[in-house]
Tab-separated table of N, CA, C and O in Angstrom:
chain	number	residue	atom	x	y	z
A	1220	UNK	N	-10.128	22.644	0.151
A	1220	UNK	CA	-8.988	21.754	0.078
A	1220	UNK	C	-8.593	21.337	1.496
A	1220	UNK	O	-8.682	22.147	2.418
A	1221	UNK	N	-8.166	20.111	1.684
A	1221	UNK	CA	-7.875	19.409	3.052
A	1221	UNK	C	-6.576	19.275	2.968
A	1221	UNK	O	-5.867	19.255	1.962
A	1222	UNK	N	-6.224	19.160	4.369
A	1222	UNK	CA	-4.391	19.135	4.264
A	1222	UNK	C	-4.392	17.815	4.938
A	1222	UNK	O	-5.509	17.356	5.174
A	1223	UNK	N	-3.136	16.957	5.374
A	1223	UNK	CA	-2.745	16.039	6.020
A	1223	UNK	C	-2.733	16.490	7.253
A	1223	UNK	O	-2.385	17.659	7.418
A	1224	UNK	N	-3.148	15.591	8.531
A	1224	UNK	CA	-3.349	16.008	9.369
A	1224	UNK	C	-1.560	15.977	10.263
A	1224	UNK	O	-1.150	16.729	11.147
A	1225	UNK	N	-0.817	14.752	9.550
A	1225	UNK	CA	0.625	15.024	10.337
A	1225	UNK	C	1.359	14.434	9.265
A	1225	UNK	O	0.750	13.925	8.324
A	1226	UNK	N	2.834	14.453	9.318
A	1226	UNK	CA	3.979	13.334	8.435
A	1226	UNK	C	3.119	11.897	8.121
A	1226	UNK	O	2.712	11.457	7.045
A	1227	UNK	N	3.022	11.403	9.355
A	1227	UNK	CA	2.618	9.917	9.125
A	1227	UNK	C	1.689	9.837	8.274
A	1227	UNK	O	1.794	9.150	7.258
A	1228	UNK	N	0.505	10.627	8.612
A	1228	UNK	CA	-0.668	10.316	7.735
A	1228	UNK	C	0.094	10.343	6.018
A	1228	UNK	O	-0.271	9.477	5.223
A	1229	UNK	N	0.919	11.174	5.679
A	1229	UNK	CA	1.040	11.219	4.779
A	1229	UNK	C	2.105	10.221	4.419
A	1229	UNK	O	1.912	9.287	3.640
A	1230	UNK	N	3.033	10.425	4.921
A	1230	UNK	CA	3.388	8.489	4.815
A	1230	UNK	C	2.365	7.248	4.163
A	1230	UNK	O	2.376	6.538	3.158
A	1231	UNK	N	1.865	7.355	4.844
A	1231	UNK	CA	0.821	6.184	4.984
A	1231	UNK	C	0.267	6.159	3.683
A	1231	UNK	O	0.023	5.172	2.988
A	1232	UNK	N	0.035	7.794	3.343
A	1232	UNK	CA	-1.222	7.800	2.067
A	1232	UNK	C	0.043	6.884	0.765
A	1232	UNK	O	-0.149	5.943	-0.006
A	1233	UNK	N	1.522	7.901	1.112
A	1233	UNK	CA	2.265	7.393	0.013
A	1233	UNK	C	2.579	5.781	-0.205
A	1233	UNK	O	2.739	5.302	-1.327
A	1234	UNK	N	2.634	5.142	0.809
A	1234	UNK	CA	2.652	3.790	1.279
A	1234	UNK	C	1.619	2.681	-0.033
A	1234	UNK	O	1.830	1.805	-0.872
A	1235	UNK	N	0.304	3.595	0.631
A	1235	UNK	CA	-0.846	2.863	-0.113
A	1235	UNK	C	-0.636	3.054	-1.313
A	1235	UNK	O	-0.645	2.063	-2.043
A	1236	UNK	N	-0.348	4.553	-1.969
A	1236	UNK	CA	0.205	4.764	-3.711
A	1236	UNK	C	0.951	3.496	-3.922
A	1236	UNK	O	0.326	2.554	-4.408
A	1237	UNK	N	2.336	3.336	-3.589
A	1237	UNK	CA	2.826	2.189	-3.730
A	1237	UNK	C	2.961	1.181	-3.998
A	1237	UNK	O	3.913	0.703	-4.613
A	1238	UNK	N	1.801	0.516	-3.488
A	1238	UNK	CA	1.389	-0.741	-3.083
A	1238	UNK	C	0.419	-1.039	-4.042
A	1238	UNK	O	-0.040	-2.177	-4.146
A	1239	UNK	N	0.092	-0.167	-4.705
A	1239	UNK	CA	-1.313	-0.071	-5.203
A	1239	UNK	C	-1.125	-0.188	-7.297
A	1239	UNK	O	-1.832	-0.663	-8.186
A	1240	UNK	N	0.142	0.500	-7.260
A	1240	UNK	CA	0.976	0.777	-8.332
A	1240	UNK	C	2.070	-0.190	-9.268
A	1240	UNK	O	3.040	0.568	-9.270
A	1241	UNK	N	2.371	-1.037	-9.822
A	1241	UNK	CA	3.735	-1.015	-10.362
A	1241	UNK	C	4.559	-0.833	-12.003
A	1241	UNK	O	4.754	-1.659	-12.896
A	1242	UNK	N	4.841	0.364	-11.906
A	1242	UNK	CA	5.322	0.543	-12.566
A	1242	UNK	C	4.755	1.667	-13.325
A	1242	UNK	O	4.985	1.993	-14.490
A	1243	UNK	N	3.982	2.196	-12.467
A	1243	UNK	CA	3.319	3.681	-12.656
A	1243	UNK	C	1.889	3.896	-12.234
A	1243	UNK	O	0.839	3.557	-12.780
A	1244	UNK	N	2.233	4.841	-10.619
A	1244	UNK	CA	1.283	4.767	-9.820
A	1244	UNK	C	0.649	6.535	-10.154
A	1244	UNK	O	-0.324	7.030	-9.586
A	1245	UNK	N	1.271	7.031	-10.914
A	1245	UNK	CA	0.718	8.730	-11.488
A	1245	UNK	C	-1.028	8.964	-11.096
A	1245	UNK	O	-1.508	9.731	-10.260
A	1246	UNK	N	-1.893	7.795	-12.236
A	1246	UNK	CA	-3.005	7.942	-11.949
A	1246	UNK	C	-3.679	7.616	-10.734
A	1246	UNK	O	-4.669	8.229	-10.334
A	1247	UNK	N	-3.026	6.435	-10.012
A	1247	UNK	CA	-3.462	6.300	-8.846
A	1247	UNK	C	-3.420	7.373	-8.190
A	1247	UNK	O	-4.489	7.655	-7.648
A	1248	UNK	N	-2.331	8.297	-7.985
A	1248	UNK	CA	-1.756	9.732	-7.528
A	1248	UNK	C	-2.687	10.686	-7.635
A	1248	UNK	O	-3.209	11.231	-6.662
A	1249	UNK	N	-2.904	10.898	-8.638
A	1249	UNK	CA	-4.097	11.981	-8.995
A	1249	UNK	C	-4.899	11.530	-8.382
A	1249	UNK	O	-5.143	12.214	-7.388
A	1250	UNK	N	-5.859	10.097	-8.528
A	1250	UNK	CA	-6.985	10.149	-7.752
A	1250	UNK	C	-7.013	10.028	-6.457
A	1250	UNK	O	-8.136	10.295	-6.029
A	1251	UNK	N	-6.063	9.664	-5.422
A	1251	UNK	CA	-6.009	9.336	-4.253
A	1251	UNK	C	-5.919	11.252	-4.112
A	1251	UNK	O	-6.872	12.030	-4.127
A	1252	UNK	N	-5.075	11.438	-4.037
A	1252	UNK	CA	-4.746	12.674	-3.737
A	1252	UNK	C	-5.202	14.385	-4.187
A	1252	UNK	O	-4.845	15.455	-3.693
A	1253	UNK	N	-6.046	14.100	-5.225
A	1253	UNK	CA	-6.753	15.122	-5.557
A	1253	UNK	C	-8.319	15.024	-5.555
A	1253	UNK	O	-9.120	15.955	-5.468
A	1254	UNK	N	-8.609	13.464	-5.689
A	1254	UNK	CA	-10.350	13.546	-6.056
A	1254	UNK	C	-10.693	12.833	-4.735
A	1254	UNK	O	-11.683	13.271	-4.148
A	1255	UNK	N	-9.913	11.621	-4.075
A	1255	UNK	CA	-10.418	11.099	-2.543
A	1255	UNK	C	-9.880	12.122	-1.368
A	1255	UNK	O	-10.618	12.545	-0.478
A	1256	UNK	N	-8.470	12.460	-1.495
A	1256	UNK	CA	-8.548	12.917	-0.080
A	1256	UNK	C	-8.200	14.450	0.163
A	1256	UNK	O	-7.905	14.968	1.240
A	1257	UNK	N	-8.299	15.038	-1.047
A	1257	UNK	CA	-8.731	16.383	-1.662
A	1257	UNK	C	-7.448	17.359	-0.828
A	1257	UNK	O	-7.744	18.319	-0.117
A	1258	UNK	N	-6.098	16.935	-1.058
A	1258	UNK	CA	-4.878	17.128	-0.493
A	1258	UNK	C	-4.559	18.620	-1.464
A	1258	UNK	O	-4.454	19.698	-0.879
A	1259	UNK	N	-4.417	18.520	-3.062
A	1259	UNK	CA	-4.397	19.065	-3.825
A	1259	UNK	C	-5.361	19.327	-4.685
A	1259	UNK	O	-5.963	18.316	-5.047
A	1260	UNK	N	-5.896	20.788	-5.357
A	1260	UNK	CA	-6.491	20.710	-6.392
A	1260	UNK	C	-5.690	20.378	-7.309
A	1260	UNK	O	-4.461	20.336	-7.275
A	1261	UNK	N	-6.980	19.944	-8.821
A	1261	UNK	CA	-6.099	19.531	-10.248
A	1261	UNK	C	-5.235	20.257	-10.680
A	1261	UNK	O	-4.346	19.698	-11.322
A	1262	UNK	N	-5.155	21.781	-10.499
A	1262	UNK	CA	-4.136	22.469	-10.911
A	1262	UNK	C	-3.059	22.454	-10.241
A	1262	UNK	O	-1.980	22.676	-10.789
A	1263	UNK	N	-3.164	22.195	-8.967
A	1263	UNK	CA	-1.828	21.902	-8.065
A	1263	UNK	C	-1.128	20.694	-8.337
A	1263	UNK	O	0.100	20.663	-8.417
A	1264	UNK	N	-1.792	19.789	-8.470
A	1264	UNK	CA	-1.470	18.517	-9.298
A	1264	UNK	C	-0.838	18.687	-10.493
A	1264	UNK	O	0.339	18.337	-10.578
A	1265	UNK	N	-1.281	19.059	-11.237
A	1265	UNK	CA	-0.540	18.922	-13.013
A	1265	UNK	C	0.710	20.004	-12.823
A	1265	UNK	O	1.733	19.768	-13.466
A	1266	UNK	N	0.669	21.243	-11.921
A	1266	UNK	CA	1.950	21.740	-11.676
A	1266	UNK	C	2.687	21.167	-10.931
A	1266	UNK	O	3.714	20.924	-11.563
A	1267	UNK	N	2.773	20.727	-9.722
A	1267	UNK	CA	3.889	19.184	-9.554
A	1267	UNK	C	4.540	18.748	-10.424
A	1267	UNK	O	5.719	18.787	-10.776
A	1268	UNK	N	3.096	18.063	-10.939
A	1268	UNK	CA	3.987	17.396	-11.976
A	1268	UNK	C	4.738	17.235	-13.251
A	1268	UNK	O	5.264	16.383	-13.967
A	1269	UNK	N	4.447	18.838	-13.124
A	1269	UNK	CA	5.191	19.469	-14.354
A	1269	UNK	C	6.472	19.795	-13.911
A	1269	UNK	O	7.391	19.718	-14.726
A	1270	UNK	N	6.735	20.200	-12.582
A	1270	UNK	CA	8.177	20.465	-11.649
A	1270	UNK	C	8.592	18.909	-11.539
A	1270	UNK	O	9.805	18.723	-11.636
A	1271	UNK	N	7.843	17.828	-11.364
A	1271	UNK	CA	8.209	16.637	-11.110
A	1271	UNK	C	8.906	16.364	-12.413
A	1271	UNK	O	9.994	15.855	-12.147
A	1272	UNK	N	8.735	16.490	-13.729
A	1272	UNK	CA	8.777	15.978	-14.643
A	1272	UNK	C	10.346	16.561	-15.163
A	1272	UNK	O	11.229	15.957	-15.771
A	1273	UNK	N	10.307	17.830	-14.715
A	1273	UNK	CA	11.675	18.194	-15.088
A	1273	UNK	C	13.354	17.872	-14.320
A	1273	UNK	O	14.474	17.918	-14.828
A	1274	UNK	N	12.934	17.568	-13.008
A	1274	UNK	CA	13.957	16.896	-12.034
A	1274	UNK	C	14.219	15.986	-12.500
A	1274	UNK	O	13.367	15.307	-13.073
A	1275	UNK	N	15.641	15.593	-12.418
A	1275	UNK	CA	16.302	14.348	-12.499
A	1275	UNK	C	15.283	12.921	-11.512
A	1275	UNK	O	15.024	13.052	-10.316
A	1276	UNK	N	14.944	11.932	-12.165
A	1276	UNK	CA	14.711	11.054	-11.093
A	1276	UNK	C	13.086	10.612	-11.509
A	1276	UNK	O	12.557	11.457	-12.231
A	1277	UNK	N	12.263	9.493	-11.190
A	1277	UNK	CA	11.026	9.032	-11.242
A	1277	UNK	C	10.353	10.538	-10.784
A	1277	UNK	O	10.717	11.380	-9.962
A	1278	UNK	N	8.882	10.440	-11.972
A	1278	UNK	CA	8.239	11.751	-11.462
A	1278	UNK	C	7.612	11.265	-9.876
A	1278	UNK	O	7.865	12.035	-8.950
A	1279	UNK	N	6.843	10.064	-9.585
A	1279	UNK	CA	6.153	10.119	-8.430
A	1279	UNK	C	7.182	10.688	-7.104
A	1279	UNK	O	6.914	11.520	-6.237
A	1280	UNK	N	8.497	9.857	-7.334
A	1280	UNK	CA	9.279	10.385	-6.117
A	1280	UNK	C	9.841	11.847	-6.244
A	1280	UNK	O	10.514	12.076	-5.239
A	1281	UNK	N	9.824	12.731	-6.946
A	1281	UNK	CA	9.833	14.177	-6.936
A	1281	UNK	C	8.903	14.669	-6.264
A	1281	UNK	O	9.061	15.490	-5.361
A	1282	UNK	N	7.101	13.890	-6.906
A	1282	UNK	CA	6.305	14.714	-6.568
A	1282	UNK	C	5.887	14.573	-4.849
A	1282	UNK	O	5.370	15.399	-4.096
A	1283	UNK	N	6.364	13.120	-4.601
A	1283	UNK	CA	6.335	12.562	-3.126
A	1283	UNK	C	7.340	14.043	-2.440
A	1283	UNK	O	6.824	14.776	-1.597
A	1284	UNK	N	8.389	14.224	-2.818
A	1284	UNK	CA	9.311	15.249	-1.813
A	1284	UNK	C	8.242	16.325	-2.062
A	1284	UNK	O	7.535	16.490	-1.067
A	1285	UNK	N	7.904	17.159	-3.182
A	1285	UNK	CA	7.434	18.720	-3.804
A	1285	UNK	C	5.890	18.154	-2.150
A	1285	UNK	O	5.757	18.759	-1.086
A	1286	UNK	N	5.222	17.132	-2.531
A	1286	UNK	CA	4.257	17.584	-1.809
A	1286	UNK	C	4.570	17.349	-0.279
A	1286	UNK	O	3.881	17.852	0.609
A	1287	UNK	N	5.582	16.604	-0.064
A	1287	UNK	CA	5.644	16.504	1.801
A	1287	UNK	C	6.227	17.961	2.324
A	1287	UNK	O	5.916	18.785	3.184
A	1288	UNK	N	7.126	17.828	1.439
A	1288	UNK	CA	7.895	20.029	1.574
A	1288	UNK	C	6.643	20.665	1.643
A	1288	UNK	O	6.325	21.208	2.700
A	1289	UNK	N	5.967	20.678	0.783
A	1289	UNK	CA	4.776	21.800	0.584
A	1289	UNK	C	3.743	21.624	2.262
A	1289	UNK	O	3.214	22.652	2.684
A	1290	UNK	N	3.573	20.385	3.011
A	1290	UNK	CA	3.082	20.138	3.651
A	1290	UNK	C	3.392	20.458	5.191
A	1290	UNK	O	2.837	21.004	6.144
A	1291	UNK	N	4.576	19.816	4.897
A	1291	UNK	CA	5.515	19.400	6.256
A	1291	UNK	C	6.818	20.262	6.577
A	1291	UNK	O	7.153	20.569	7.722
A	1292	UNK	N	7.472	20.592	5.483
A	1292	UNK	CA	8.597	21.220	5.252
A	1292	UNK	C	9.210	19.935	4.659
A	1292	UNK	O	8.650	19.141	3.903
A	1293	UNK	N	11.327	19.847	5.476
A	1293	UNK	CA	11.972	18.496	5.073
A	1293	UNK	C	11.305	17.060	5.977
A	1293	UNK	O	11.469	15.895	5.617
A	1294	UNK	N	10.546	17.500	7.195
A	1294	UNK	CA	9.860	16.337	7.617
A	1294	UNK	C	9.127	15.573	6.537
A	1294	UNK	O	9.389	14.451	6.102
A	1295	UNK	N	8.049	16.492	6.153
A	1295	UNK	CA	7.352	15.998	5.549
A	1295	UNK	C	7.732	15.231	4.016
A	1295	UNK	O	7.081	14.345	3.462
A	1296	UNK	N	8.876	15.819	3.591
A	1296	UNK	CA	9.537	15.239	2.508
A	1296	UNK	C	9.870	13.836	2.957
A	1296	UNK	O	9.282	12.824	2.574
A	1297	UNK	N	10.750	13.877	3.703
A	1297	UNK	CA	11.179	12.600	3.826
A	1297	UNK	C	10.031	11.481	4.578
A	1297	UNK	O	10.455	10.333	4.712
A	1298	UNK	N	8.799	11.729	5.004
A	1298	UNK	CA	7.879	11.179	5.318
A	1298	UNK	C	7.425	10.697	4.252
A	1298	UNK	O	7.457	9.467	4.285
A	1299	UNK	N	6.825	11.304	2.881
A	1299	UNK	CA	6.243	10.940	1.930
A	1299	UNK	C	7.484	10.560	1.030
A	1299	UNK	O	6.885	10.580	-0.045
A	1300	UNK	N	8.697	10.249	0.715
A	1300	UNK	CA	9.551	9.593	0.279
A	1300	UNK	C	9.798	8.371	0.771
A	1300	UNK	O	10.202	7.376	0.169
A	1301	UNK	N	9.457	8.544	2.205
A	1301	UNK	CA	10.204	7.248	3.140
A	1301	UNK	C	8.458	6.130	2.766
A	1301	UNK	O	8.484	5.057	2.163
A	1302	UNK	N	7.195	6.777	3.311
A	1302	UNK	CA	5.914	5.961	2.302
A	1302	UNK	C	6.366	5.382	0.871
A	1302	UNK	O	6.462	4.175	0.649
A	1303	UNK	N	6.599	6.267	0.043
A	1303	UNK	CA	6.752	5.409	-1.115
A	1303	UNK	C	7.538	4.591	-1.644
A	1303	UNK	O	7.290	3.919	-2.646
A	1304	UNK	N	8.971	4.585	-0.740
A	1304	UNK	CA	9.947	3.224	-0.669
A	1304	UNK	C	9.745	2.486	-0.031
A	1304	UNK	O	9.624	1.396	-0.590
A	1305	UNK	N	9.602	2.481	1.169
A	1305	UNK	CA	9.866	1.794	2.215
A	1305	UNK	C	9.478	0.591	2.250
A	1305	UNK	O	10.096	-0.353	2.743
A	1306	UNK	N	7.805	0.554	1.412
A	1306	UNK	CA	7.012	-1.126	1.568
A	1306	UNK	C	7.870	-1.556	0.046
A	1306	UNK	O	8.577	-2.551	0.208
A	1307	UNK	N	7.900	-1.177	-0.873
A	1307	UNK	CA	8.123	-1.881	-2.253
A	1307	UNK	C	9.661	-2.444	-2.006
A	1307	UNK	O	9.865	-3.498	-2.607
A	1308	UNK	N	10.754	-1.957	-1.258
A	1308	UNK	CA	11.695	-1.933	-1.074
A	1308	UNK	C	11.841	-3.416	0.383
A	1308	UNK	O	12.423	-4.445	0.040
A	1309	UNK	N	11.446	-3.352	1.415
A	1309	UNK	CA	10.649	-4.382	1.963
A	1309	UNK	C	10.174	-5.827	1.088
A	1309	UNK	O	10.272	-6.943	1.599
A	1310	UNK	N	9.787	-5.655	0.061
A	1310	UNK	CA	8.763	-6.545	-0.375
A	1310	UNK	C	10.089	-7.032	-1.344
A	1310	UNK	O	10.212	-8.256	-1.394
A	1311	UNK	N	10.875	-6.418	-1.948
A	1311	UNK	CA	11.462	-7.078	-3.079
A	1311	UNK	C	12.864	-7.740	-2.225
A	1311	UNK	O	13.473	-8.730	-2.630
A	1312	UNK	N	13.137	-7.151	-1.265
A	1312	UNK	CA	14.133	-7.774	-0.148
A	1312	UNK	C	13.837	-9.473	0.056
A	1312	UNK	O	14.508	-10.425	-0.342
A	1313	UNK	N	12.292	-9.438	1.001
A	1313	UNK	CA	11.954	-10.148	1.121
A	1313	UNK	C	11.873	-11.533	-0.361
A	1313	UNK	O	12.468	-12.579	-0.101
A	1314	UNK	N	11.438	-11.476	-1.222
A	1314	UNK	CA	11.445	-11.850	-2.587
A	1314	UNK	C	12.774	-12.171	-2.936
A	1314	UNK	O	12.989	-13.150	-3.651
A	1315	UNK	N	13.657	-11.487	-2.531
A	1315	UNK	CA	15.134	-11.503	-3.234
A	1315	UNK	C	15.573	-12.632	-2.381
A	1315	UNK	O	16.292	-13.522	-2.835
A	1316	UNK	N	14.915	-12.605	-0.441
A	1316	UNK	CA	15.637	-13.809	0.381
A	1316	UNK	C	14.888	-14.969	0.010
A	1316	UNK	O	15.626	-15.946	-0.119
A	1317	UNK	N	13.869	-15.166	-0.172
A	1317	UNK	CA	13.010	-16.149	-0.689
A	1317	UNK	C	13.915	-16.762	-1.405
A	1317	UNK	O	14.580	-17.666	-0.900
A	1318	UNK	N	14.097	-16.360	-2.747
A	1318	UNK	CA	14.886	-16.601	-4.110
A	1318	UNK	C	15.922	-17.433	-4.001
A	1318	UNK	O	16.069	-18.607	-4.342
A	1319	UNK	N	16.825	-16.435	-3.324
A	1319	UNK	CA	17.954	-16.957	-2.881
A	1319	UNK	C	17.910	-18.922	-1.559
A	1319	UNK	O	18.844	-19.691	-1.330
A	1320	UNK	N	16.578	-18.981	-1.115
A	1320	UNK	CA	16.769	-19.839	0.078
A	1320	UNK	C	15.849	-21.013	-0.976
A	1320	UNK	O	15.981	-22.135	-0.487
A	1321	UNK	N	15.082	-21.042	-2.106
A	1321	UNK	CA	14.433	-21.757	-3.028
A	1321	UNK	C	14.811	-21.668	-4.521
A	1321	UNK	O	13.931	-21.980	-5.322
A	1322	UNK	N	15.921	-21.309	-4.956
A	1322	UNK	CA	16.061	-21.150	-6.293
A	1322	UNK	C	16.519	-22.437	-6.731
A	1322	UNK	O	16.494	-22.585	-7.953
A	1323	UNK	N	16.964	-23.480	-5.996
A	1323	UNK	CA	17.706	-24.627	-6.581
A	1323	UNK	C	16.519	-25.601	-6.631
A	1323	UNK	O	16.637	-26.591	-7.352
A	1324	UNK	N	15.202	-25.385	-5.821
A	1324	UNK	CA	14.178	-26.233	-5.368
A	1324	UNK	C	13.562	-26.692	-7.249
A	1324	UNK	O	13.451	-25.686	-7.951
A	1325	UNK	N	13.251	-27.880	-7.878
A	1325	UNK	CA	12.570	-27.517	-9.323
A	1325	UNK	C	11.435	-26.908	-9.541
A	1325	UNK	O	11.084	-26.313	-10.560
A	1326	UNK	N	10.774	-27.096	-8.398
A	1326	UNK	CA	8.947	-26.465	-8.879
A	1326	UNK	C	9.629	-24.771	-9.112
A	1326	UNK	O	9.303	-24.072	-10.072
A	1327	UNK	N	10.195	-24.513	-8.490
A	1327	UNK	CA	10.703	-22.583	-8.312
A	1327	UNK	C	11.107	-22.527	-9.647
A	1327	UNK	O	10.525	-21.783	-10.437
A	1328	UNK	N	12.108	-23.285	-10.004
A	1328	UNK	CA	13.058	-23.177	-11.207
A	1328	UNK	C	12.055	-23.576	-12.307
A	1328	UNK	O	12.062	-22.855	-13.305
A	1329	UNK	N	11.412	-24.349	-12.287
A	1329	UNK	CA	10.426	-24.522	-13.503
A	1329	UNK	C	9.815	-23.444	-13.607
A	1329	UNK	O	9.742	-23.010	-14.756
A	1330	UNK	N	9.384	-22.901	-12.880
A	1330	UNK	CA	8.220	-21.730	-12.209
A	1330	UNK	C	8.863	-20.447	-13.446
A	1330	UNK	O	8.271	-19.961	-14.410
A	1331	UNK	N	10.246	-20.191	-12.946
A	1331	UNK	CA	10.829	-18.611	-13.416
A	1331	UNK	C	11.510	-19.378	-14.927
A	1331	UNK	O	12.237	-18.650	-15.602
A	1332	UNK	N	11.285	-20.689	-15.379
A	1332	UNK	CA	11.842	-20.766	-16.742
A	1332	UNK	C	10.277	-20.681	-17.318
A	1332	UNK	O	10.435	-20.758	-18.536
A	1333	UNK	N	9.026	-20.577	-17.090
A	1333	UNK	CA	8.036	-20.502	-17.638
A	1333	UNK	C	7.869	-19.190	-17.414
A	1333	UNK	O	7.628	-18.503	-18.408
A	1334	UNK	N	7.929	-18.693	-16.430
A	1334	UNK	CA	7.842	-16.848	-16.365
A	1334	UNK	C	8.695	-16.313	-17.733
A	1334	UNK	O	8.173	-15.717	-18.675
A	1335	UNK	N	10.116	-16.664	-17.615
A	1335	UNK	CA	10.713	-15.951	-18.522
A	1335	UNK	C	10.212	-16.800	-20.549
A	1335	UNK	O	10.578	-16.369	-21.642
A	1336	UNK	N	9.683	-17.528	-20.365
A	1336	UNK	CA	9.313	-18.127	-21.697
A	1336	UNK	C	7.587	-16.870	-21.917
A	1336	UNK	O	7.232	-16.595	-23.063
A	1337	UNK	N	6.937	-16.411	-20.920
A	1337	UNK	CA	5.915	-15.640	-21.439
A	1337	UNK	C	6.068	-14.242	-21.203
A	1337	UNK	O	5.174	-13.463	-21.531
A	1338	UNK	N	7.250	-13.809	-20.598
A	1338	UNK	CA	7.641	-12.312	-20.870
A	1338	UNK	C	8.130	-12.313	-22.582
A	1338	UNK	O	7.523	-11.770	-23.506
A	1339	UNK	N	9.694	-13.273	-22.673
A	1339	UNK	CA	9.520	-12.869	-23.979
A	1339	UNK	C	8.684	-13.424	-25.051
A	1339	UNK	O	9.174	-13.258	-26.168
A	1340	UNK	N	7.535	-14.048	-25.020
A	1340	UNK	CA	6.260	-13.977	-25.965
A	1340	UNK	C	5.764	-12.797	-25.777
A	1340	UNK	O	5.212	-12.342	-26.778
A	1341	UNK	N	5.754	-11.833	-24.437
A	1341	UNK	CA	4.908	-10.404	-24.690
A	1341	UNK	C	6.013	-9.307	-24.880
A	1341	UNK	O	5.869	-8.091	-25.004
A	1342	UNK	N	6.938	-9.921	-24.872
A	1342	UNK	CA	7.765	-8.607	-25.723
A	1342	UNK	C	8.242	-8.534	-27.511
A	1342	UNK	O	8.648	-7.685	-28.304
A	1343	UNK	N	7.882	-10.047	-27.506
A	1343	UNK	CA	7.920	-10.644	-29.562
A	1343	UNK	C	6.465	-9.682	-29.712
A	1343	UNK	O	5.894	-9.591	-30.799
């Protein structure tokens, strides 16, 4: 089994989970982190996330603190917490100023009245 070589690296790894994910990056999790960069075995994994599962809160960001603690101590927690917000949180900011500086424009507004006409066809 390989460990992280510092906070950042592990940042970074959580970063890429992230980015990689929306709306449930678990399996990405397992494989980045148990079968590519061999951080955890599978059993260390499914116990996480069995501690993840019982905390209040998204399991990935439990298991982001359980493994930067396990790594780093509270550095490392908040390293692999601060990876897995930091870009998605960034990105929807950005998106939100966009929005706000083009929402009156019509191509935009046509744009999100056709978005919202084929969400709810996939939720009928």
């Amino acid at each position: 089994m390989n460990a992280p070589r510092s906070p950042g690296e592990l940042m970074r790894a959580f970063s890429a989970l992230a980015m990689q994910g929306f709306g449930g990056v678990l399996p990405v999790a397992q494989r980045e982190l148990v079968e590519r960069r061999q951080w955890l075995t599978r059993e260390q994994f499914v116990e996480t996330l069995s501690v993840g599962q019982v905390l209040p809160g998204p399991n990935i960001v439990n298991m982001s603190l359980i493994i930067g603690d396990h790594f780093f101590g509270l550095r490392g927690a908040f390293a692999a917490l601060a990876g897995l917000l930091a870009l998605p949180l960034l990105l929807v900011l950005t998106l939100a100023a966009l929005y706000a500086q083009f929402a009156a424009e019509p191509m935009v507004a046509g744009a999100l009245r056709g978005m919202a006409a084929v969400a709810a066809g996939l939720i009928i």
